[in-house]
XYZ file of C-alpha atoms in Angstrom:
409
model
C -73.526 71.015 -32.195
C -72.925 69.129 -35.471
C -72.478 65.680 -33.970
C -71.747 63.814 -37.199
C -68.979 66.180 -38.241
C -67.555 66.308 -34.727
C -67.568 62.516 -34.515
C -65.791 62.129 -37.834
C -63.119 64.660 -36.879
C -62.703 62.848 -33.557
C -61.966 59.682 -35.529
C -59.263 61.449 -37.536
C -57.794 62.732 -34.263
C -57.623 59.168 -32.957
C -55.644 58.057 -36.002
C -53.344 61.083 -36.012
C -52.388 60.829 -32.339
C -52.001 57.059 -32.607
C -48.811 57.847 -34.518
C -47.839 60.450 -31.953
C -48.164 57.746 -29.286
C -46.462 55.111 -31.425
C -43.101 56.853 -31.192
C -42.638 56.629 -27.383
C -44.033 53.084 -27.541
C -41.231 52.169 -29.962
C -38.475 53.536 -27.722
C -38.024 50.453 -25.470
C -37.726 48.254 -28.572
C -35.177 50.648 -30.068
C -33.146 50.537 -26.850
C -33.141 46.753 -26.679
C -32.589 46.010 -30.381
C -30.456 48.976 -31.453
C -28.833 49.660 -28.075
C -29.699 53.364 -27.875
C -28.881 55.285 -24.682
C -31.380 57.289 -22.632
C -30.027 60.452 -24.233
C -30.500 59.002 -27.722
C -34.033 57.938 -26.874
C -34.809 61.401 -25.494
C -33.422 62.846 -28.719
C -36.051 60.874 -30.633
C -38.699 62.243 -28.267
C -37.486 65.720 -29.210
C -37.683 64.859 -32.914
C -41.305 63.838 -32.449
C -42.576 66.485 -30.021
C -40.106 69.327 -30.430
C -39.969 69.462 -34.224
C -43.735 68.981 -34.413
C -44.315 71.796 -31.953
C -42.049 74.210 -33.771
C -43.886 73.663 -37.055
C -47.394 73.718 -35.602
C -47.730 77.526 -35.212
C -46.772 77.889 -38.886
C -49.599 75.587 -39.905
C -51.883 77.543 -37.569
C -51.149 80.817 -39.377
C -51.651 79.088 -42.726
C -55.036 77.689 -41.690
C -56.178 81.138 -40.464
C -55.382 82.795 -43.785
C -57.240 80.286 -45.968
C -59.250 77.141 -45.373
C -57.090 74.133 -46.207
C -59.038 71.041 -45.141
C -56.632 68.797 -47.059
C -54.056 69.419 -44.314
C -56.044 67.069 -42.065
C -55.594 63.860 -44.154
C -52.165 64.988 -45.355
C -51.109 65.375 -41.731
C -52.038 61.935 -40.420
C -50.824 60.115 -43.550
C -47.438 61.879 -43.311
C -47.269 60.929 -39.635
C -47.921 57.300 -40.526
C -45.229 57.388 -43.219
C -42.668 58.768 -40.784
C -43.416 56.128 -38.131
C -43.214 53.267 -40.644
C -39.936 54.539 -42.082
C -38.488 55.000 -38.580
C -39.177 51.322 -37.869
C -37.489 50.268 -41.099
C -34.515 52.661 -40.823
C -31.071 51.203 -40.278
C -29.210 53.895 -38.314
C -29.905 56.532 -35.700
C -29.743 59.628 -37.915
C -32.157 58.221 -40.482
C -34.454 57.134 -37.638
C -34.307 60.657 -36.171
C -35.214 62.240 -39.519
C -38.112 59.835 -40.022
C -39.452 60.567 -36.553
C -39.142 64.294 -37.305
C -41.149 63.753 -40.512
C -43.869 62.092 -38.451
C -43.800 65.088 -36.118
C -44.283 67.502 -39.022
C -47.292 65.491 -40.193
C -48.773 65.626 -36.694
C -48.160 69.395 -36.667
C -49.942 69.888 -39.989
C -53.025 68.081 -38.715
C -53.776 69.829 -35.430
C -54.521 73.539 -36.192
C -57.039 73.030 -39.028
C -58.663 70.025 -37.352
C -58.990 71.832 -34.015
C -60.542 74.921 -35.652
C -63.017 72.717 -37.521
C -63.881 70.825 -34.339
C -64.515 74.095 -32.465
C -66.814 75.214 -35.267
C -68.697 71.910 -35.164
C -68.966 71.862 -31.370
C -69.655 75.526 -30.660
C -68.792 76.825 -27.201
C -69.339 73.485 -25.430
C -66.366 72.312 -23.385
C -67.768 68.801 -23.657
C -67.636 68.967 -27.464
C -63.979 69.979 -27.432
C -63.243 67.302 -24.836
C -64.812 64.682 -27.121
C -62.565 65.798 -29.980
C -59.558 65.926 -27.659
C -60.246 62.480 -26.243
C -60.070 61.067 -29.748
C -56.379 61.919 -29.740
C -55.948 60.547 -26.240
C -57.566 57.261 -27.254
C -55.184 57.051 -30.192
C -52.250 57.563 -27.863
C -53.608 54.911 -25.509
C -54.030 52.337 -28.283
C -50.568 53.002 -29.718
C -48.465 51.043 -27.150
C -50.586 47.906 -27.558
C -50.521 48.150 -31.347
C -46.763 48.737 -31.448
C -46.145 45.877 -28.997
C -48.373 43.577 -31.051
C -46.676 44.402 -34.344
C -43.030 44.915 -33.415
C -43.095 42.433 -30.540
C -44.451 39.738 -32.876
C -42.706 40.311 -36.216
C -40.011 42.847 -35.351
C -39.269 46.158 -37.001
C -39.521 44.532 -40.435
C -43.284 44.478 -39.925
C -43.494 48.221 -39.257
C -45.402 48.724 -42.501
C -48.437 47.163 -40.761
C -48.658 50.280 -38.596
C -49.787 52.253 -41.650
C -53.162 50.454 -41.786
C -55.152 52.903 -39.573
C -54.021 55.924 -41.618
C -54.803 54.171 -44.896
C -58.325 53.277 -43.719
C -59.014 56.798 -42.425
C -57.670 58.371 -45.635
C -60.185 56.311 -47.617
C -62.974 57.369 -45.248
C -61.909 61.006 -45.581
C -62.106 60.715 -49.383
C -65.668 59.450 -48.980
C -66.729 61.835 -46.208
C -64.933 64.932 -47.495
C -67.411 65.711 -50.316
C -70.323 65.200 -47.910
C -68.798 67.670 -45.444
C -68.234 70.235 -48.215
C -71.832 69.930 -49.377
C -72.865 70.847 -45.855
C -70.719 73.975 -46.178
C -68.550 72.883 -43.294
C -64.920 72.751 -44.315
C -64.971 76.118 -46.065
C -66.759 77.840 -43.232
C -65.022 76.283 -40.270
C -62.183 78.740 -39.629
C -64.320 81.822 -40.213
C -67.156 80.478 -38.045
C -64.825 80.049 -35.136
C -63.268 83.464 -35.452
C -66.142 85.610 -36.564
C -69.119 84.221 -34.722
C -67.438 84.490 -31.341
C -67.194 88.293 -31.630
C -70.589 89.984 -31.893
C -70.549 93.322 -33.684
C -72.504 94.887 -30.850
C -69.599 94.526 -28.452
C -66.248 95.686 -29.957
C -64.388 94.617 -26.806
C -65.170 91.033 -27.659
C -63.227 91.349 -30.912
C -59.878 92.135 -29.335
C -57.103 89.583 -29.002
C -55.788 89.431 -25.441
C -52.135 88.623 -26.118
C -51.070 89.231 -22.523
C -53.419 86.600 -21.103
C -52.578 84.309 -24.007
C -48.876 84.638 -23.202
C -49.565 83.543 -19.625
C -51.477 80.543 -20.922
C -48.606 79.590 -23.211
C -46.214 79.783 -20.251
C -48.468 77.405 -18.303
C -48.667 74.961 -21.207
C -44.880 75.101 -21.610
C -44.625 73.944 -18.000
C -47.312 71.319 -18.660
C -45.551 69.928 -21.707
C -42.201 69.245 -20.008
C -43.477 66.568 -17.599
C -45.982 65.294 -20.165
C -43.352 64.562 -22.839
C -40.743 63.322 -20.363
C -43.078 60.951 -18.517
C -44.414 59.665 -21.841
C -40.926 58.820 -23.065
C -39.490 57.431 -19.803
C -42.293 55.860 -17.723
C -42.229 52.472 -19.484
C -38.437 52.372 -19.111
C -38.878 53.233 -15.423
C -41.074 50.149 -15.003
C -38.546 47.924 -16.750
C -35.200 49.244 -15.532
C -36.019 50.277 -11.946
C -38.806 47.857 -11.038
C -37.686 44.804 -13.027
C -40.773 44.501 -15.219
C -41.052 43.072 -18.729
C -41.397 45.047 -21.972
C -45.100 44.178 -22.035
C -45.538 45.490 -18.490
C -43.768 48.710 -19.473
C -46.116 49.091 -22.435
C -49.080 48.422 -20.119
C -47.899 51.237 -17.846
C -47.756 53.613 -20.795
C -51.188 52.436 -21.939
C -52.644 53.042 -18.462
C -51.136 56.516 -18.449
C -52.530 57.485 -21.852
C -55.899 55.743 -21.348
C -56.361 57.651 -18.097
C -55.753 60.777 -20.128
C -58.828 59.931 -22.208
C -60.929 59.657 -19.061
C -59.458 62.886 -17.717
C -60.209 64.713 -20.966
C -63.880 63.695 -20.939
C -64.182 64.434 -17.225
C -62.583 67.833 -17.774
C -65.152 68.678 -20.451
C -68.012 67.728 -18.104
C -66.527 69.713 -15.212
C -65.933 72.691 -17.506
C -69.529 72.788 -18.713
C -70.976 72.290 -15.236
C -68.629 74.259 -12.970
C -66.601 76.421 -15.364
C -63.494 75.542 -17.317
C -61.138 77.183 -14.836
C -62.273 74.633 -12.244
C -61.042 71.795 -14.446
C -57.749 73.631 -15.017
C -57.071 74.190 -11.317
C -58.107 70.728 -10.133
C -56.033 69.094 -12.868
C -52.799 70.842 -11.956
C -53.287 70.432 -8.203
C -53.829 66.664 -8.527
C -51.053 66.149 -11.088
C -48.316 67.412 -8.742
C -48.611 64.680 -6.054
C -49.242 62.072 -8.767
C -45.889 62.942 -10.337
C -44.293 62.540 -6.908
C -45.793 59.041 -6.788
C -44.165 58.167 -10.128
C -40.762 59.305 -8.913
C -41.046 57.567 -5.525
C -42.857 54.334 -6.591
C -41.244 51.428 -4.680
C -43.306 48.779 -6.478
C -44.930 48.278 -9.860
C -48.572 48.683 -8.672
C -47.693 52.043 -7.099
C -46.124 53.175 -10.371
C -49.171 52.118 -12.399
C -51.568 53.828 -9.968
C -49.499 57.023 -9.918
C -49.084 57.080 -13.706
C -52.824 56.521 -14.159
C -53.699 59.366 -11.781
C -51.093 61.612 -13.382
C -52.449 60.931 -16.880
C -56.018 61.714 -15.831
C -55.019 64.877 -13.968
C -52.807 66.186 -16.775
C -55.622 65.913 -19.307
C -58.373 67.281 -17.082
C -57.562 70.864 -18.209
C -56.689 69.928 -21.818
C -59.938 70.912 -23.580
C -60.255 74.013 -21.403
C -56.763 75.163 -22.383
C -57.584 74.791 -26.093
C -60.832 76.780 -25.938
C -59.328 79.320 -23.543
C -56.513 80.004 -26.001
C -59.024 80.440 -28.829
C -61.080 82.833 -26.688
C -57.992 84.856 -25.792
C -57.353 85.205 -29.565
C -60.868 85.110 -31.111
C -59.604 86.579 -34.392
C -56.879 83.945 -34.815
C -58.226 80.507 -33.794
C -55.757 78.575 -35.949
C -52.834 80.573 -34.590
C -54.092 80.035 -31.038
C -54.372 76.291 -31.645
C -50.962 76.164 -33.272
C -49.274 78.013 -30.424
C -51.019 76.276 -27.526
C -50.760 72.815 -29.070
C -47.547 73.575 -30.899
C -44.812 75.961 -29.849
C -45.686 75.635 -26.172
C -45.336 71.873 -26.519
C -41.893 72.378 -28.060
C -40.514 72.980 -24.580
C -41.308 69.406 -23.669
C -39.388 68.067 -26.625
C -36.514 70.502 -26.132
C -36.130 69.619 -22.460
C -36.615 65.880 -22.841
C -32.958 65.198 -23.856
C -31.768 67.032 -20.721
C -33.767 64.668 -18.517
C -32.467 61.767 -20.594
C -28.896 62.822 -19.892
C -29.721 63.134 -16.195
C -31.197 59.621 -16.287
C -28.003 58.309 -17.936
C -25.808 59.861 -15.253
C -27.931 59.624 -12.099
C -30.775 57.231 -12.845
C -34.423 57.566 -13.816
C -35.604 58.409 -10.300
C -33.329 61.453 -10.177
C -34.750 62.592 -13.503
C -38.326 62.270 -12.219
C -37.554 64.158 -8.996
C -35.984 66.974 -11.035
C -39.092 66.975 -13.206
C -41.220 67.380 -10.093
C -39.360 70.543 -9.111
C -39.805 72.013 -12.594
C -43.541 71.312 -12.511
C -44.186 73.434 -9.405
C -43.987 76.718 -11.366
C -46.719 75.958 -13.950
C -48.990 74.639 -11.191
C -48.778 77.982 -9.393
C -49.278 79.933 -12.619
C -52.292 77.833 -13.655
C -54.104 78.799 -10.467
C -53.887 82.470 -11.476
C -55.028 82.263 -15.112
C -57.980 84.583 -15.955
C -61.058 83.263 -17.724
C -62.557 84.943 -20.784
C -66.173 84.363 -21.774
C -67.231 84.983 -25.367
C -70.630 84.573 -26.964
C -71.509 81.098 -28.199
C -70.642 80.606 -31.885
C -74.229 79.479 -32.501
C -75.839 82.390 -30.651
C -77.145 85.504 -32.457
C -75.438 88.792 -31.831
C -76.780 90.357 -28.629
C -78.836 93.520 -28.688
C -76.998 96.656 -27.526
C -79.029 96.789 -24.314
C -77.923 93.256 -23.413
C -74.312 93.814 -24.330
C -73.897 96.388 -21.588
C -74.640 93.709 -18.998
C -72.083 91.261 -20.335
C -68.409 91.311 -19.455
C -65.950 89.886 -21.933
C -63.487 89.086 -19.234
C -63.760 87.478 -15.859
């Protein structure tokens, strides 16, 4: 495990996903100051998650064909630009386009950064969970940062939100040459793809598209409640339980911060008990936690349920990323782009529908409908097959050993 490189990439992930989390954190302020409806707010959630997810597989294919490490800083700086411009925009359409620009930047970042992180961390689930938790921490910090900036100086101070991306871009300019001297950025995609398929076992080289398709279906079902809860839970605290804007932001922070804990815990469980254990426990716990969000009669119940839901939803996160890459060992960037990208598009695409339901029937009705939708991916997640490939850092096994190793469990 290359800890220095993994740590630096984790820092870039924190900055990138800070802007992903900044968009839902801005929604309550947009509703109060620009008088947007639930449907309009959900449309912005689609611009952020849906557009980003649709572009992400494209960037995955691009990163598989040729190493393009510059996509990492270009991604998070574009995301920052889109968020800042959305805060300064004067009308809904311009705001929507700016949020979509931020989503495209987020999409450009994830496939190359995830492939590089897998190369730096090897086959360790804990290593991928550390990289993943960087993004979760960024999402957790975002509501507090947005509340501090916009709550204090209004949308005119949105340019202050660009500071983290500017600092990280400078650090990347300083660290980038060091990483290239170590032969890291050029080798990252090929290390992930090639070293996980020993020549002695041709079966290991095959891409299992059928199993990968099942995983994508599960992540589609995961993304719908994830995106919808992210965009509506703070409004639920304010509109249904009579809490302040700060309390709504605190609920969102608790939800995303718990995701960081769940991501790290999932990596530990995956290394110790197998990654499918973290997948199954996560989905089984998330279902009743979502019921708690929908039912919550008081603010403490909502916070507790949202915290549990955030932790449970991210327990299988690192496992899903590495599982997708092991299903498609020849196309790690494509696997990252599809699992983190197109599958996530469903959440953004469906978010406006739940917004319309909230406009017509209330937020609780939207959350109960979300609960029914989530049952299907929970059942499917319990039936996902595992696939064990050789460690990227391990030498190719001798032919006599390869006969005793199964590429699929």
